[in-house]
Structure formats: structure tokens, C-alpha cells
CSV table of C-alpha atoms in Angstrom, one decimal:
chain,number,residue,atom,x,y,z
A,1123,UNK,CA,69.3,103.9,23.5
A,1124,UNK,CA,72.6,103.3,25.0
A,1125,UNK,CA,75.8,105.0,23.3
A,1126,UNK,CA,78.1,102.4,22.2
A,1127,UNK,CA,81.6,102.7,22.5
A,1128,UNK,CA,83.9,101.6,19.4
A,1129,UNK,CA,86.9,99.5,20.6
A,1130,UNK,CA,88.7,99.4,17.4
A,1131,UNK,CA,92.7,99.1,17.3
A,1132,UNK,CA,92.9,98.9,21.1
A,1133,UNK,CA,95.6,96.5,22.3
A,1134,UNK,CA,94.4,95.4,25.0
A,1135,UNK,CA,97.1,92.1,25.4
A,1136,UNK,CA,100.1,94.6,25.4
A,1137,UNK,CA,98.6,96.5,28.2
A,1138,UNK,CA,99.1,93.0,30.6
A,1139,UNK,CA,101.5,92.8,33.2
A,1140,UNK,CA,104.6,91.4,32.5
A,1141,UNK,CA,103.9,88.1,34.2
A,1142,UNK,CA,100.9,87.3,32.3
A,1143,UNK,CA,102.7,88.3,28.9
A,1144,UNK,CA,105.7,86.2,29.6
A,1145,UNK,CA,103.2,83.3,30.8
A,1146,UNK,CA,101.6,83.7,27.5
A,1147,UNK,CA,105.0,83.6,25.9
A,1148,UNK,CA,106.0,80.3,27.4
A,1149,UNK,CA,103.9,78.3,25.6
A,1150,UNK,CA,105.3,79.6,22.3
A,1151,UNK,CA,108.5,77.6,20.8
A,1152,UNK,CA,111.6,79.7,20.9
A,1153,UNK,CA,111.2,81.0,17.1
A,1154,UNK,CA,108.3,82.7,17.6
A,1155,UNK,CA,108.7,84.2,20.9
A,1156,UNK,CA,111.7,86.2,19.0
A,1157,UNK,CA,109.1,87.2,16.6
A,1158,UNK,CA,107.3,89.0,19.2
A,1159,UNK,CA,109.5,91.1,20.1
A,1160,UNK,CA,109.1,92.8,16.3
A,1161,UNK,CA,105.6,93.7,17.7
A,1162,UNK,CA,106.3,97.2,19.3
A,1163,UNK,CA,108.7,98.8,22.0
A,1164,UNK,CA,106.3,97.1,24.5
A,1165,UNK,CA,107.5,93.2,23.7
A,1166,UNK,CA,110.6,94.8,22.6
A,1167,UNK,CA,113.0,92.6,25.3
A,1168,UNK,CA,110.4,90.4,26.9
A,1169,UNK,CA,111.6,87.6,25.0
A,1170,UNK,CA,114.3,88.1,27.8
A,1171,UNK,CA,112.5,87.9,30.6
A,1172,UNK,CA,111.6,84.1,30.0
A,1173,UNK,CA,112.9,81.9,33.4
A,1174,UNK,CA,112.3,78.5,31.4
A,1175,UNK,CA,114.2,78.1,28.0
A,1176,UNK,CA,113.7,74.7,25.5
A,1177,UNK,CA,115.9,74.4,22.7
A,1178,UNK,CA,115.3,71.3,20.4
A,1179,UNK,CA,117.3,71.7,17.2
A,1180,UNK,CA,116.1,68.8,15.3
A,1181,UNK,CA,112.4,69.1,16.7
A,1182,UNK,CA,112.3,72.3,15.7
A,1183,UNK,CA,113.8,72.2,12.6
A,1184,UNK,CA,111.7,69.4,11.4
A,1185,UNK,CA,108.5,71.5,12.9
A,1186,UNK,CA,109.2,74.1,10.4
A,1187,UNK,CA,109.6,71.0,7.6
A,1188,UNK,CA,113.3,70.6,7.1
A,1189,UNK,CA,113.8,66.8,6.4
A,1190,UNK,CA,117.4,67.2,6.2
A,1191,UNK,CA,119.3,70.4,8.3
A,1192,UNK,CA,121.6,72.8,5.8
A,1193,UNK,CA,124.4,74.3,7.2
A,1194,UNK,CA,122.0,77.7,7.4
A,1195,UNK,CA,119.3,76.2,8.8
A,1196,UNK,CA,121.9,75.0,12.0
A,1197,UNK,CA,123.5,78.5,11.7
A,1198,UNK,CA,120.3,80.2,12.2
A,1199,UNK,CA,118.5,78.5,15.3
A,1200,UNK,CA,122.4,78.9,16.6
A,1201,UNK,CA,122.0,82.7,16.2
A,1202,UNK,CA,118.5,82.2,18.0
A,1203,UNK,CA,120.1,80.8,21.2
A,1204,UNK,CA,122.6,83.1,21.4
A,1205,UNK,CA,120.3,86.1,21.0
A,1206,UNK,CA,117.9,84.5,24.0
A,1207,UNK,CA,120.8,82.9,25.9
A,1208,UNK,CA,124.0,85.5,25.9
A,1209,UNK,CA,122.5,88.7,23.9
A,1210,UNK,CA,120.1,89.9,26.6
A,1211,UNK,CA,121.0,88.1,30.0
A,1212,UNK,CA,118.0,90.4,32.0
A,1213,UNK,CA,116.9,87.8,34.2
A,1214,UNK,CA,117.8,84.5,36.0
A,1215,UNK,CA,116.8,81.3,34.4
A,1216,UNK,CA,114.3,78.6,36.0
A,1217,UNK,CA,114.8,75.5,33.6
A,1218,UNK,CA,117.1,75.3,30.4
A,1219,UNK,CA,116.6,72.5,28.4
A,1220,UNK,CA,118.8,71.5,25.5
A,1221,UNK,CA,118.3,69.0,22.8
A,1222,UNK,CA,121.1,69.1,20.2
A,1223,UNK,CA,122.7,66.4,18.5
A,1224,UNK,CA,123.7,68.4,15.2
A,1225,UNK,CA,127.2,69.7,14.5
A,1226,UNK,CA,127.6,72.9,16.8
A,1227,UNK,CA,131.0,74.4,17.4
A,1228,UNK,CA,132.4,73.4,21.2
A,1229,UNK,CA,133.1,76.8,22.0
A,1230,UNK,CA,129.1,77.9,20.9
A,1231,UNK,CA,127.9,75.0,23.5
A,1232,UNK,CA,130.3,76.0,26.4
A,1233,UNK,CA,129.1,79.5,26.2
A,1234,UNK,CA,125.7,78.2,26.4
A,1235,UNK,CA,126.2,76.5,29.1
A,1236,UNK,CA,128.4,78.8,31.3
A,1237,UNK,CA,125.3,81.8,30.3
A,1238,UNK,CA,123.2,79.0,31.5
A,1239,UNK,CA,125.5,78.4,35.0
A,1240,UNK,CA,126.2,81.9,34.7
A,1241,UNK,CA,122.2,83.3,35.2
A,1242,UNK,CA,121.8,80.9,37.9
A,1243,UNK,CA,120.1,77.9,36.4
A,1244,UNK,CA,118.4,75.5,38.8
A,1245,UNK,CA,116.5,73.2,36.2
A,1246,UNK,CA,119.3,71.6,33.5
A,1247,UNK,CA,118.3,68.9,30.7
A,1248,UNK,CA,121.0,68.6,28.4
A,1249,UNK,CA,120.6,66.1,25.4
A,1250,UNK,CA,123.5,66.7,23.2
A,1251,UNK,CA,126.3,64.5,21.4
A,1252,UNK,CA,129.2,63.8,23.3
A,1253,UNK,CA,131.7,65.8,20.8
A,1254,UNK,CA,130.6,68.9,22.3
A,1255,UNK,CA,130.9,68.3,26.1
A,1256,UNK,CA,134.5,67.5,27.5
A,1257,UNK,CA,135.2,65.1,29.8
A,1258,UNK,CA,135.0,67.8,32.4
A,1259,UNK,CA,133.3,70.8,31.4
A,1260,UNK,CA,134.6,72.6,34.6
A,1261,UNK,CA,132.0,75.3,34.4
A,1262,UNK,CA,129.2,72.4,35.4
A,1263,UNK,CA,131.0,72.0,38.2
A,1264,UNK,CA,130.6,75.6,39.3
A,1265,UNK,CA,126.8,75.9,39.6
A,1266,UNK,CA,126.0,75.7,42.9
A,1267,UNK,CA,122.2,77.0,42.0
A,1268,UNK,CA,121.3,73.3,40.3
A,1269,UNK,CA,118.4,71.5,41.7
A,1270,UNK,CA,118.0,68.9,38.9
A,1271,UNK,CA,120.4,67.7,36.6
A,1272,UNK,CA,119.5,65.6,33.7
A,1273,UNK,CA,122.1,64.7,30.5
A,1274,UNK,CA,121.8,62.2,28.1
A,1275,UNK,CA,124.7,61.7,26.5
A,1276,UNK,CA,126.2,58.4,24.2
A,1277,UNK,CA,128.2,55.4,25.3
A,1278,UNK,CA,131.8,56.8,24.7
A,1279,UNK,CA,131.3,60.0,26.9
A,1280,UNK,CA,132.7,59.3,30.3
A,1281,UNK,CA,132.4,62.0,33.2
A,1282,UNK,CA,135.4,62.9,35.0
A,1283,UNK,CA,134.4,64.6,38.7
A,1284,UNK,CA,136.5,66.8,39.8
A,1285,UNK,CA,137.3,66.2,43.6
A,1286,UNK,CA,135.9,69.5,45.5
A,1287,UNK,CA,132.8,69.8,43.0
A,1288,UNK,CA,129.9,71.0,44.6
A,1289,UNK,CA,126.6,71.4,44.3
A,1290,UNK,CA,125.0,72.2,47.6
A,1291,UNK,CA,120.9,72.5,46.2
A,1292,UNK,CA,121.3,69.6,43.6
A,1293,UNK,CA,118.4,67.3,44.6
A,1294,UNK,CA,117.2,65.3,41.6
A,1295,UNK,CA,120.5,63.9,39.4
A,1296,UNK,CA,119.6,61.6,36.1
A,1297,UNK,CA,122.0,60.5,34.0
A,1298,UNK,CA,121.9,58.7,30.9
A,1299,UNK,CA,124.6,56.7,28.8
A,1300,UNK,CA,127.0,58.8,30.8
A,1301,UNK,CA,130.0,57.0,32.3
A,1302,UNK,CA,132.4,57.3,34.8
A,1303,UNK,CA,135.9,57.9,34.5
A,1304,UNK,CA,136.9,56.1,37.9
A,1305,UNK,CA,135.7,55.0,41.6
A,1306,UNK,CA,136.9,58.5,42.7
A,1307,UNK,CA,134.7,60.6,39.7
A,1308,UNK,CA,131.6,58.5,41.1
A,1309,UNK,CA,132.5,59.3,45.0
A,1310,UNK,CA,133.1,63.1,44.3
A,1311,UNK,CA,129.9,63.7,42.5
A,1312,UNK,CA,127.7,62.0,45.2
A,1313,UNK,CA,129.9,63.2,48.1
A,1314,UNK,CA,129.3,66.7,46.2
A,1315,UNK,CA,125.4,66.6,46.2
A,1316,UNK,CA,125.0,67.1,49.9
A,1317,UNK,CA,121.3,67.2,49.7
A,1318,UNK,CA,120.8,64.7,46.9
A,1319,UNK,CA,117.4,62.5,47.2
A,1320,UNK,CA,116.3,61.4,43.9
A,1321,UNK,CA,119.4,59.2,42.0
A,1322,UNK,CA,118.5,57.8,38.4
A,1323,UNK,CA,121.8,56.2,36.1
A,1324,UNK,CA,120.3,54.4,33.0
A,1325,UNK,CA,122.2,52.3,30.3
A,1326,UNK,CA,125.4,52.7,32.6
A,1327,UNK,CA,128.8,50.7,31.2
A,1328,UNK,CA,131.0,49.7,34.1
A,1329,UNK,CA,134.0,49.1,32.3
A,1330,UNK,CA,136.3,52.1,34.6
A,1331,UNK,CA,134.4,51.2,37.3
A,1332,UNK,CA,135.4,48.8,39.8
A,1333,UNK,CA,132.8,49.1,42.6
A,1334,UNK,CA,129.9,50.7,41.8
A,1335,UNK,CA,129.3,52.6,45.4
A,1336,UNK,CA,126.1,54.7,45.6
A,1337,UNK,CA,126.6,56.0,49.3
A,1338,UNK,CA,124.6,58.9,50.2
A,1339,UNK,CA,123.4,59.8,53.7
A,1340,UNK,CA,119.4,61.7,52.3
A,1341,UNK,CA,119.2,59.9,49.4
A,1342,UNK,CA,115.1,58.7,49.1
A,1343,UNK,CA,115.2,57.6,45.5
A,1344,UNK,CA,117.8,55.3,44.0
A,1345,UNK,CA,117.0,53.8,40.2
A,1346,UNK,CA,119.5,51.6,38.2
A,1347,UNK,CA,118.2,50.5,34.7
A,1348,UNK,CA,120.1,48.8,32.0
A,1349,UNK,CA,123.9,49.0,33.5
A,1350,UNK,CA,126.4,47.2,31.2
A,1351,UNK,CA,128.7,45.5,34.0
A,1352,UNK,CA,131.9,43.7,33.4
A,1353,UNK,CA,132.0,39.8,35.5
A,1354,UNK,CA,134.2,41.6,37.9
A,1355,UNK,CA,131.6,44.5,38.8
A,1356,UNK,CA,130.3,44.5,42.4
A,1357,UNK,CA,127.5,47.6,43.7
A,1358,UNK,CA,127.9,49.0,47.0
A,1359,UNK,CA,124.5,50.8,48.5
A,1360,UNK,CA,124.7,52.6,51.1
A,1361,UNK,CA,121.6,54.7,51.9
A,1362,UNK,CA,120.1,55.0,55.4
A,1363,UNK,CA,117.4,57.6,54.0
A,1364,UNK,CA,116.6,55.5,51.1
A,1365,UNK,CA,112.6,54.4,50.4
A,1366,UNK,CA,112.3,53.5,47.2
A,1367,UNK,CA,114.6,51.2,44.8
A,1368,UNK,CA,114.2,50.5,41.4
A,1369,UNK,CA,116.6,47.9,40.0
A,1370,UNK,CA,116.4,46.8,36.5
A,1371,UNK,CA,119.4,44.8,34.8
A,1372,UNK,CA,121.9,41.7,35.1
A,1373,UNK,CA,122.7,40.8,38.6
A,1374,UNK,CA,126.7,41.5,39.2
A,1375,UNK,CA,129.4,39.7,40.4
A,1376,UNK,CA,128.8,40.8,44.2
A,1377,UNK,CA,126.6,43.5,46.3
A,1378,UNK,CA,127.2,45.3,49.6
A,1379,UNK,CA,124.1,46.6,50.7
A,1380,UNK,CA,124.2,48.8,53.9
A,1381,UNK,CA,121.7,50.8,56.4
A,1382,UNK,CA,118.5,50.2,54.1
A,1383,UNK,CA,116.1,50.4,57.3
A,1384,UNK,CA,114.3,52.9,55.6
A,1385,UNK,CA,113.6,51.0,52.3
A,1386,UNK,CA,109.3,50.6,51.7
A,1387,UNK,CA,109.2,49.8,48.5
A,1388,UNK,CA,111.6,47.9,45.6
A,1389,UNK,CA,111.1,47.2,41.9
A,1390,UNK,CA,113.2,44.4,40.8
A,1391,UNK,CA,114.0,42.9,37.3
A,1392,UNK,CA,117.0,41.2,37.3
A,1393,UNK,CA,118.0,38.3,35.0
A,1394,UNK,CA,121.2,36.2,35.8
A,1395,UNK,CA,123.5,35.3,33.0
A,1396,UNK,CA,126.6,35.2,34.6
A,1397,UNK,CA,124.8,32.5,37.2
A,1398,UNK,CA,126.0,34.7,40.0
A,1399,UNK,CA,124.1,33.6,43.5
A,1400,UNK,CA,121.3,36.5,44.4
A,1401,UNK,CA,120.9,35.5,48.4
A,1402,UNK,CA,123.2,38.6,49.4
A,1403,UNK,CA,121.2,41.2,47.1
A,1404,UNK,CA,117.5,39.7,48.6
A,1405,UNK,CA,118.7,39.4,52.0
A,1406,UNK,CA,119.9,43.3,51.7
A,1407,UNK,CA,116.2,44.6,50.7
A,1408,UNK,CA,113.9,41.9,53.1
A,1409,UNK,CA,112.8,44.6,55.4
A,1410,UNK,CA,110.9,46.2,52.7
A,1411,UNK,CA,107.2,46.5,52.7
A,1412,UNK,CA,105.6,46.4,49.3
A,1413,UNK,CA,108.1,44.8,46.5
A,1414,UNK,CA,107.5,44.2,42.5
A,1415,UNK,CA,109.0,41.0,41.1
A,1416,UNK,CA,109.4,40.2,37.2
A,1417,UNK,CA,109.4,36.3,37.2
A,1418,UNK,CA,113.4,36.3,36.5
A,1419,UNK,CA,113.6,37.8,39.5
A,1420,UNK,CA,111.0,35.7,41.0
A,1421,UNK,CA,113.2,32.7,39.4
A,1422,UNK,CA,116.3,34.0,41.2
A,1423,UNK,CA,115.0,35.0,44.9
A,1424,UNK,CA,113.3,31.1,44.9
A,1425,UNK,CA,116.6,29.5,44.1
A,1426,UNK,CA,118.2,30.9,46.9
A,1427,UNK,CA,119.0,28.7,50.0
A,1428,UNK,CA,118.2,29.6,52.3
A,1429,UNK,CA,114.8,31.6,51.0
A,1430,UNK,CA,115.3,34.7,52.6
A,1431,UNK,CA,112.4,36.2,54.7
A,1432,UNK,CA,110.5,39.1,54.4
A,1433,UNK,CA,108.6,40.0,57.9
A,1434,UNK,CA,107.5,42.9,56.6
A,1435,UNK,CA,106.2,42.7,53.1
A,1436,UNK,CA,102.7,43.9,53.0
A,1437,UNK,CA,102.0,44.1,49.2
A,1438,UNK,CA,103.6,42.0,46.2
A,1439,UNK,CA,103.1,42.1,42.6
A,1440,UNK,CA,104.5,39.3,40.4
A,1441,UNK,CA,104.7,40.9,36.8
A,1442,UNK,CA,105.5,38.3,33.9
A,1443,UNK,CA,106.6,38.6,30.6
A,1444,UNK,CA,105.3,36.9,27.2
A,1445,UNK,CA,108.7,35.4,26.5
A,1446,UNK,CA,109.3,33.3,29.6
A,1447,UNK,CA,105.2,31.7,29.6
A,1448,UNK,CA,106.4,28.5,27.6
A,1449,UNK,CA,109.0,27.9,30.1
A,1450,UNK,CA,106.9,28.2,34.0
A,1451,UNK,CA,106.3,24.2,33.5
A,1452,UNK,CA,109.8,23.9,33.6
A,1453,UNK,CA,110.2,25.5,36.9
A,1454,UNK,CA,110.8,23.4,39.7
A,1455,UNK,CA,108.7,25.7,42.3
A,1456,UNK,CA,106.7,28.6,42.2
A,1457,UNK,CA,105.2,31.8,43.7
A,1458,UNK,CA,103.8,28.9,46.4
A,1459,UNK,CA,107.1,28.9,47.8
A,1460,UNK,CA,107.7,32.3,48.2
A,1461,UNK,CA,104.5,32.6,50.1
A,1462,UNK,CA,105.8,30.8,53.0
A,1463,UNK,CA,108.8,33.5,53.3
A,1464,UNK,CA,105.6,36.4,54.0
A,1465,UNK,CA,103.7,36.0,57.5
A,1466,UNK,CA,102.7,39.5,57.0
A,1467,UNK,CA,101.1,39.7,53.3
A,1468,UNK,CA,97.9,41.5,52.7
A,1469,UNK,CA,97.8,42.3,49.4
A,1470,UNK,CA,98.4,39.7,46.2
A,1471,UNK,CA,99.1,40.7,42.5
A,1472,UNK,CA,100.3,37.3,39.9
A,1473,UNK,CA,100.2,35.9,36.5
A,1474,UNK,CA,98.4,33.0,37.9
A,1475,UNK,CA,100.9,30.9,35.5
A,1476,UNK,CA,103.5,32.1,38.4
A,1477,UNK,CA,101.9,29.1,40.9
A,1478,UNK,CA,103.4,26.1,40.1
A,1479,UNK,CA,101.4,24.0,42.6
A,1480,UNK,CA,99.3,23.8,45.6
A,1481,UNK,CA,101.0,23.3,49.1
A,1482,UNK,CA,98.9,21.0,51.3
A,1483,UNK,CA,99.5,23.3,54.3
A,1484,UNK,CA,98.1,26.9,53.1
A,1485,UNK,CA,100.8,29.4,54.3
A,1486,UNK,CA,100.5,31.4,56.9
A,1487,UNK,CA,99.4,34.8,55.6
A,1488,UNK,CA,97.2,33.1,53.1
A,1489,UNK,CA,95.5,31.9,56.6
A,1490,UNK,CA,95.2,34.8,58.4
A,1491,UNK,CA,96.8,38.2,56.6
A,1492,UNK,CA,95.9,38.3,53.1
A,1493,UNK,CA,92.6,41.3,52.1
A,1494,UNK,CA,93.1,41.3,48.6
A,1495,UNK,CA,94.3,38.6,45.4
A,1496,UNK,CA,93.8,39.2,41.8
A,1497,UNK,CA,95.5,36.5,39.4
A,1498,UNK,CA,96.1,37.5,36.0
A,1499,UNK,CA,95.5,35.5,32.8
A,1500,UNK,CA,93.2,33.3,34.2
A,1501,UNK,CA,91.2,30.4,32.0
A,1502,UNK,CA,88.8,28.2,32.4
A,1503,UNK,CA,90.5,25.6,32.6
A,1504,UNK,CA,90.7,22.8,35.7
A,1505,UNK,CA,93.9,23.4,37.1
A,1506,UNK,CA,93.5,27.4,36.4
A,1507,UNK,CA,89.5,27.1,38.5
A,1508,UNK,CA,91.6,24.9,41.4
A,1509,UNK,CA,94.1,27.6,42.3
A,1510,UNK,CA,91.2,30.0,42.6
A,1511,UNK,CA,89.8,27.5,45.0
A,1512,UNK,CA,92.6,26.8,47.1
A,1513,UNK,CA,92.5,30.4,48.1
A,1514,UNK,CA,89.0,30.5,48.4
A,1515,UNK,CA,88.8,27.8,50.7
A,1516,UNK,CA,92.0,28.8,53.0
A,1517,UNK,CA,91.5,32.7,53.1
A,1518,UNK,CA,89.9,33.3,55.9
A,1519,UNK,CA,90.6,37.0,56.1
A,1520,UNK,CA,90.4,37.4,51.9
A,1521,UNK,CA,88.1,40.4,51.7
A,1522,UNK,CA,88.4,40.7,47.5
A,1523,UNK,CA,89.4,38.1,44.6
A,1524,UNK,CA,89.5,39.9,41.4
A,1525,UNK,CA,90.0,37.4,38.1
A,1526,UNK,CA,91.6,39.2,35.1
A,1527,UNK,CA,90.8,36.5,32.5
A,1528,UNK,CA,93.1,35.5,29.8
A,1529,UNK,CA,93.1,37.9,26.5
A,1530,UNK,CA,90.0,37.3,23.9
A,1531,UNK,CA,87.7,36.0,26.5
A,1532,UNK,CA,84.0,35.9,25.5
A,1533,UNK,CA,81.4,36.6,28.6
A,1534,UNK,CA,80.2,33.1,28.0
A,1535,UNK,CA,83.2,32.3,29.4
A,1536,UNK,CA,83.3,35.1,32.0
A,1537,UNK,CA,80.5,34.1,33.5
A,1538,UNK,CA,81.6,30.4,34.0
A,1539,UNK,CA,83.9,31.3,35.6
A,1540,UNK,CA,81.9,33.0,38.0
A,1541,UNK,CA,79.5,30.3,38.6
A,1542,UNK,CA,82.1,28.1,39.6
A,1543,UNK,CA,83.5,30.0,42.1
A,1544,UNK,CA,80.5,31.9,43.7
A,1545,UNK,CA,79.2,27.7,43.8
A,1546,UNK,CA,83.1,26.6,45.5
A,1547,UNK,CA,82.8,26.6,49.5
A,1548,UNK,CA,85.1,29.8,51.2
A,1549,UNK,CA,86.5,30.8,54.4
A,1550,UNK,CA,85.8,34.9,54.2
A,1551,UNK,CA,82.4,36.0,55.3
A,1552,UNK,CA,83.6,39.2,54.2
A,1553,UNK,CA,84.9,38.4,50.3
A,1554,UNK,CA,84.3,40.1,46.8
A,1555,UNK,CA,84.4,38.4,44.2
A,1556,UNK,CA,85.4,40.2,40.9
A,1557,UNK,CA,85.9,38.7,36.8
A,1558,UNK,CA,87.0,41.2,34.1
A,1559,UNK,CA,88.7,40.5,30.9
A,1560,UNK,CA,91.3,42.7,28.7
């Protein structure tokens, strides 16, 4: 019989390497990897050894089932940071992430964040309150490790840029309900990220801004969302590197946009309140190749004279909201119109509620360029059947037609629908027809 061995009180987890202990470590919240280092002499400072720190006061806090945060409570995880943070500075730090929107003295937060700057962060998230972050926390401005900056901050925080920051790694920069303090505090930080490529300003207020100018000779990635302009504001892109643009807001008073012979792809949602004319911001982004429209902006590139043209657009998805359906009858023209602007489209995406009417002469890329359609809320009904048609009978190099029928459809319905239109005449001898409901 073979001897058996007992194994009891052998730590075997202790015993790891470092790297696998502080991998284990990470996935702990920063209360309990402190509690590990109770454990013996061996986990003693480990805790310090941690490149990637997450500090979220209130989702902490309300993890442990505080519904409202004492005075202690704040005091305590405050004591936490610092011993983690300042206490036992070992080891340079990967990602620091900080969530904090309680009352924390200024002078606790700046220490944080110059230990932070200090051990050579490259990852920095900060979500705080603006009454613990001046205007122009100069040690920010310091860190020439950064690779990503993130901060989240509230409307009445406004950034002031020192001339002569820089931050010579800083790739990926996303800021949100952060504001500038001038033109010049927007030109110094981008004139400061030297190999920026990723750009993201979200729920931006112009009000100190005059001209928005996002010039940047790498930049890849530029995304605007939910700017609060004044009816002076005017954008300025310049961006020779840029390839993807994602623009989501009110359309401004004017636009300069400059060396975009690199842009592939946009995503635009633009409404038009102040009833500013959009031809200059189309024109600017018509060499693209695959482009996403919400039907405002669909609205606002068709009233445009002339209807700028896109050689080069390969792929476009029309994407329509619930609250502008009732109103499509009251358009004047349609996604039919557009279609004339794209000799080169191969690939089709619309509500089909977006097609206003059927041109007698098919469009060109209908005729010979367009692989792939699929229409969106699509019905039964006669007028809904006859657009199907129309590009069943002019697609000649139409290789798939999928049909996304309207919400609640029953297959009796469903498979109308497909009798109808595997029964309607077509150009393709190569076509796919395909009917799926929500």
C-alpha cells in the first residue's frame, strides 16, 4: 500500500512568486488587499507592489452597505489611499483610477495625485468634483510618463494649459464636462501631446472658447459628443492622420475642416437649431469611405445645394430615431436623393421609412455597385413591398437583400413577405434574399 503523505497547514499560495500573488491581488478591491497584508511577513508589503490602483469612494462605501457616508467612514478609505498611495511608494504604477466625489481635503487629493505623477503613472482616470482640482493643478502638467488621460469633471471646472506643458507619451486624451479656459489653453494641450492619436471631449461648453481648433499632425481618432456651443462658435479640424470621426451634437456657427485625406470612416448626428447651412462641414468629410447618418443629419446633408459628392463612400448606414418617424412624410426628399451623390456604394443599411420615393432613373451604384441592402422596419404593406422591388429589379450586381421587419411581426406575415418578393422579377443572378424580425 502506498504511504500517504499528510499535507496539513502547508501554505502552498504564499510560497508563489510575487507576480502570481500580486495577479491574485488585483482582482481584490483595495480594502481587502490591505487585509492581506495582516496575513504573515510574506504579504507583509505586497499590497505595494500593485502597478494598477482603483479607488471608488462611494462604490466602495456602498459595497460595504453605507447608504449615507459619516465623516469616519470618508476618513477611513482616506487613510486607505494614503497607506497604498504615499505610505509605501515600492513600485511604479501602471493605471490609477479615481472615483471621488465626497468631501476630501484639496491638499489630501494633490498629494495623491503628485504620488500618482510622482511613481510614474501612465494610465490616469480621475472622476472627482471640481472643488478639489484647481484650475491648473501644475503637477498634471509635469507627467511626462501619461499614455491615457481620462477626467470627468462638472460643468464649472474649466482647464487652464499652461503654455510649455508637455506630455511627450500621452496617446489616448478623454475629457469630460471639462472646459477650457481660452483658445490658447486648447492649443497648448494639443500642441503638448506630440504623439496624441485618440481625442474624445464629451458634454463640452464653449462659452471661453472662440474657435474650437483641434489641429494635430498623428491624430487617428477624433470624437465630439454633446458640446454646448454659443451662436458665435466655429470648429477648426485640422488632422492629416485622422481616420475616424465621430461627431455628435448641434451644428455651429461655421467649420474649417483641413487635410482630412486620411478620413475612412465618420459617425454623424447633428441636428440644426440655429438653422446654420451644413454644405462646408459635408463637403470637408466627402472623401470618406464608410459614413453613419442619423436622419437629422440625413435631413441636413439633403438640404444642401449643391448635394455634395461622395466618390468614395463604399458603405452607409442610415440610423433613425423613434421621435422623428411621424414627421419622414413631411420631408420633401429622401435617402433617394442622396443615392445619386454615391457612384461607388456597395453596401446599404436604412430605416426603409428614410426613402421617400422612387426615382424613375435607378442611380448609378444601385445599377452597377451595390452587393448588399438590408431595410429596416419593413411591413407588409404596398408601398413598403414596392421599394423592395425597385431594388430588386434595378440591382444588377445586388448579391444579398436582408428585410428586418417591423417590431411584433408574426411569421404569417414573415413569410408573405417572402413570397412576394422571391415571386417579383430581379436583375442579380447572384442575390440572397433574407427576412428576420426583432
Amino acid at each position: 500500500m502506498a504511504k500517504q503523505v499528510k499535507m496539513e497547514n502547508v501554505d502552498r499560495i504564499s510560497g508563489l512568486h510575487d507576480s502570481i500573488l500580486i495577479h491574485i491581488l488585483s482582482f481584490l478591491s483595495a480594502k481587502q488587499v490591505i487585509r492581506t497584508s495582516i496575513l504573515s511577513t510574506r504579504w507583509r508589503y505586497l499590497f505595494a507592489l500593485l502597478p494598477n490602483l482603483h479607488f471608488d469612494f462611494e462604490g466602495d462605501l456602498w459595497r460595504r452597505g453605507y447608504t449615507s457616508y459619516r465623516h469616519i467612514d470618508i476618513y477611513s478609505y482616506a487613510s486607505l489611499v494614503d497607506k497604498m498611495l504615499i505610505t509605501h511608494n515600492m513600485t511604479n504604477i501602471d493605471k490609477f483610477r479615481l472615483k471621488c466625489r465626497t468631501m476630501i481635503d484639496p491638499d489630501r487629493f494633490h498629494a495623491w495625485i503628485s504620488a500618482a505623477v510622482h511613481r510614474g503613472v501612465k494610465h490616469l482616470d480621475l472622476n472627482i468634483s471640481p472643488g478639489k482640482f484647481t484650475t491648473r493643478p501644475a503637477v498634471l502638467f509635469t507627467c511626462r510618463t501619461l499614455v491615457t488621460l481620462k477626467l470627468c469633471m462638472e460643468f464649472d471646472f474649466v482647464l487652464d494649459v499652461p503654455k510649455g506643458a508637455h506630455f511627450p507619451n500621452l496617446k489616448t486624451i478623454h475629457l469630460e464636462e471639462v472646459n477650457f479656459s481660452n483658445d490658447d489653453s486648447v492649443k497648448s494641450l494639443l500642441s503638448g501631446c506630440t504623439s496624441l492619436e485618440d481625442l474624445v471631449i464629451e458634454k463640452f461648453l464653449m462659452s471661453n472658447i472662440s474657435n474650437f481648433n483641434i489641429s494635430h499632425p498623428f491624430l487617428k481618432r477624433l470624437t465630439l459628443l454633446y458640446t454646448y456651443q454659443s451662436d458665435y462658435g466655429w470648429i477648426t479640424i485640422d488632422a492629416p492622420n485622422l481616420v475616424y470621426l465621430e461627431y455628435d451634437d448641434e451644428l455651429v456657427a461655421g467649420y474649417s475642416l483641413q487635410n482630412l485625406q486620411s478620413l475612412v470612416k465618420a459617425d454623424i448626428d447633428i441636428s440644426n437649431s440655429l438653422q446654420v447651412d451644413g454644405s462646408t462641414f459635408f463637403r470637408g468629410i466627402c472623401n470618406i469611405r464608410s459614413l453613419i447618418l442619423s436622419d437629422t443629419s440625413l435631413e441636413l446633408l439633403l438640404s444642401c445645394a449643391p448635394l455634395p459628392v461622395f466618390p468614395n463612400l463604399v458603405k452607409l448606414k442610415i440610423h433613425c430615431s423613434n421621435d422623428l418617424r411621424p414627421y419622414y412624410d413631411q420631408w420633401e426628399k429622401g435617402l433617394e436623393t442622396l443615392l445619386s451623390s454615391l457612384p461607388e456604394l456597395e453596401k446599404l443599411e436604412f430605416n426603409q421609412e428614410a426613402l421617400i420615393s422612387l426615382p424613375e432613373k435607378a442611380p448609378s451604384c444601385l445599377l452597377s455597385k451595390l452587393k448588399s441592402i438590408k431595410i429596416s422596419d419593413f411591413t407588409d404593406e404596398r408601398d413598403c413591398i414596392g421599394k423592395a422591388k425597385y431594388f430588386l429589379k434595378n440591382g444588377r450586381a445586388l448579391e444579398k437583400l436582408t428585410i428586418r421587419t417591423a417590431l411584433r411581426y408574426s411569421g404569417e406575415r414573415k413569410s408573405k413577405i417572402s413570397k412576394v418578393l422571391s415571386a417579383s422579377p430581379w436583375e442579380s443572378k447572384h442575390l440572397c434574399i433574407f427576412i428576420f424580425g426583432y
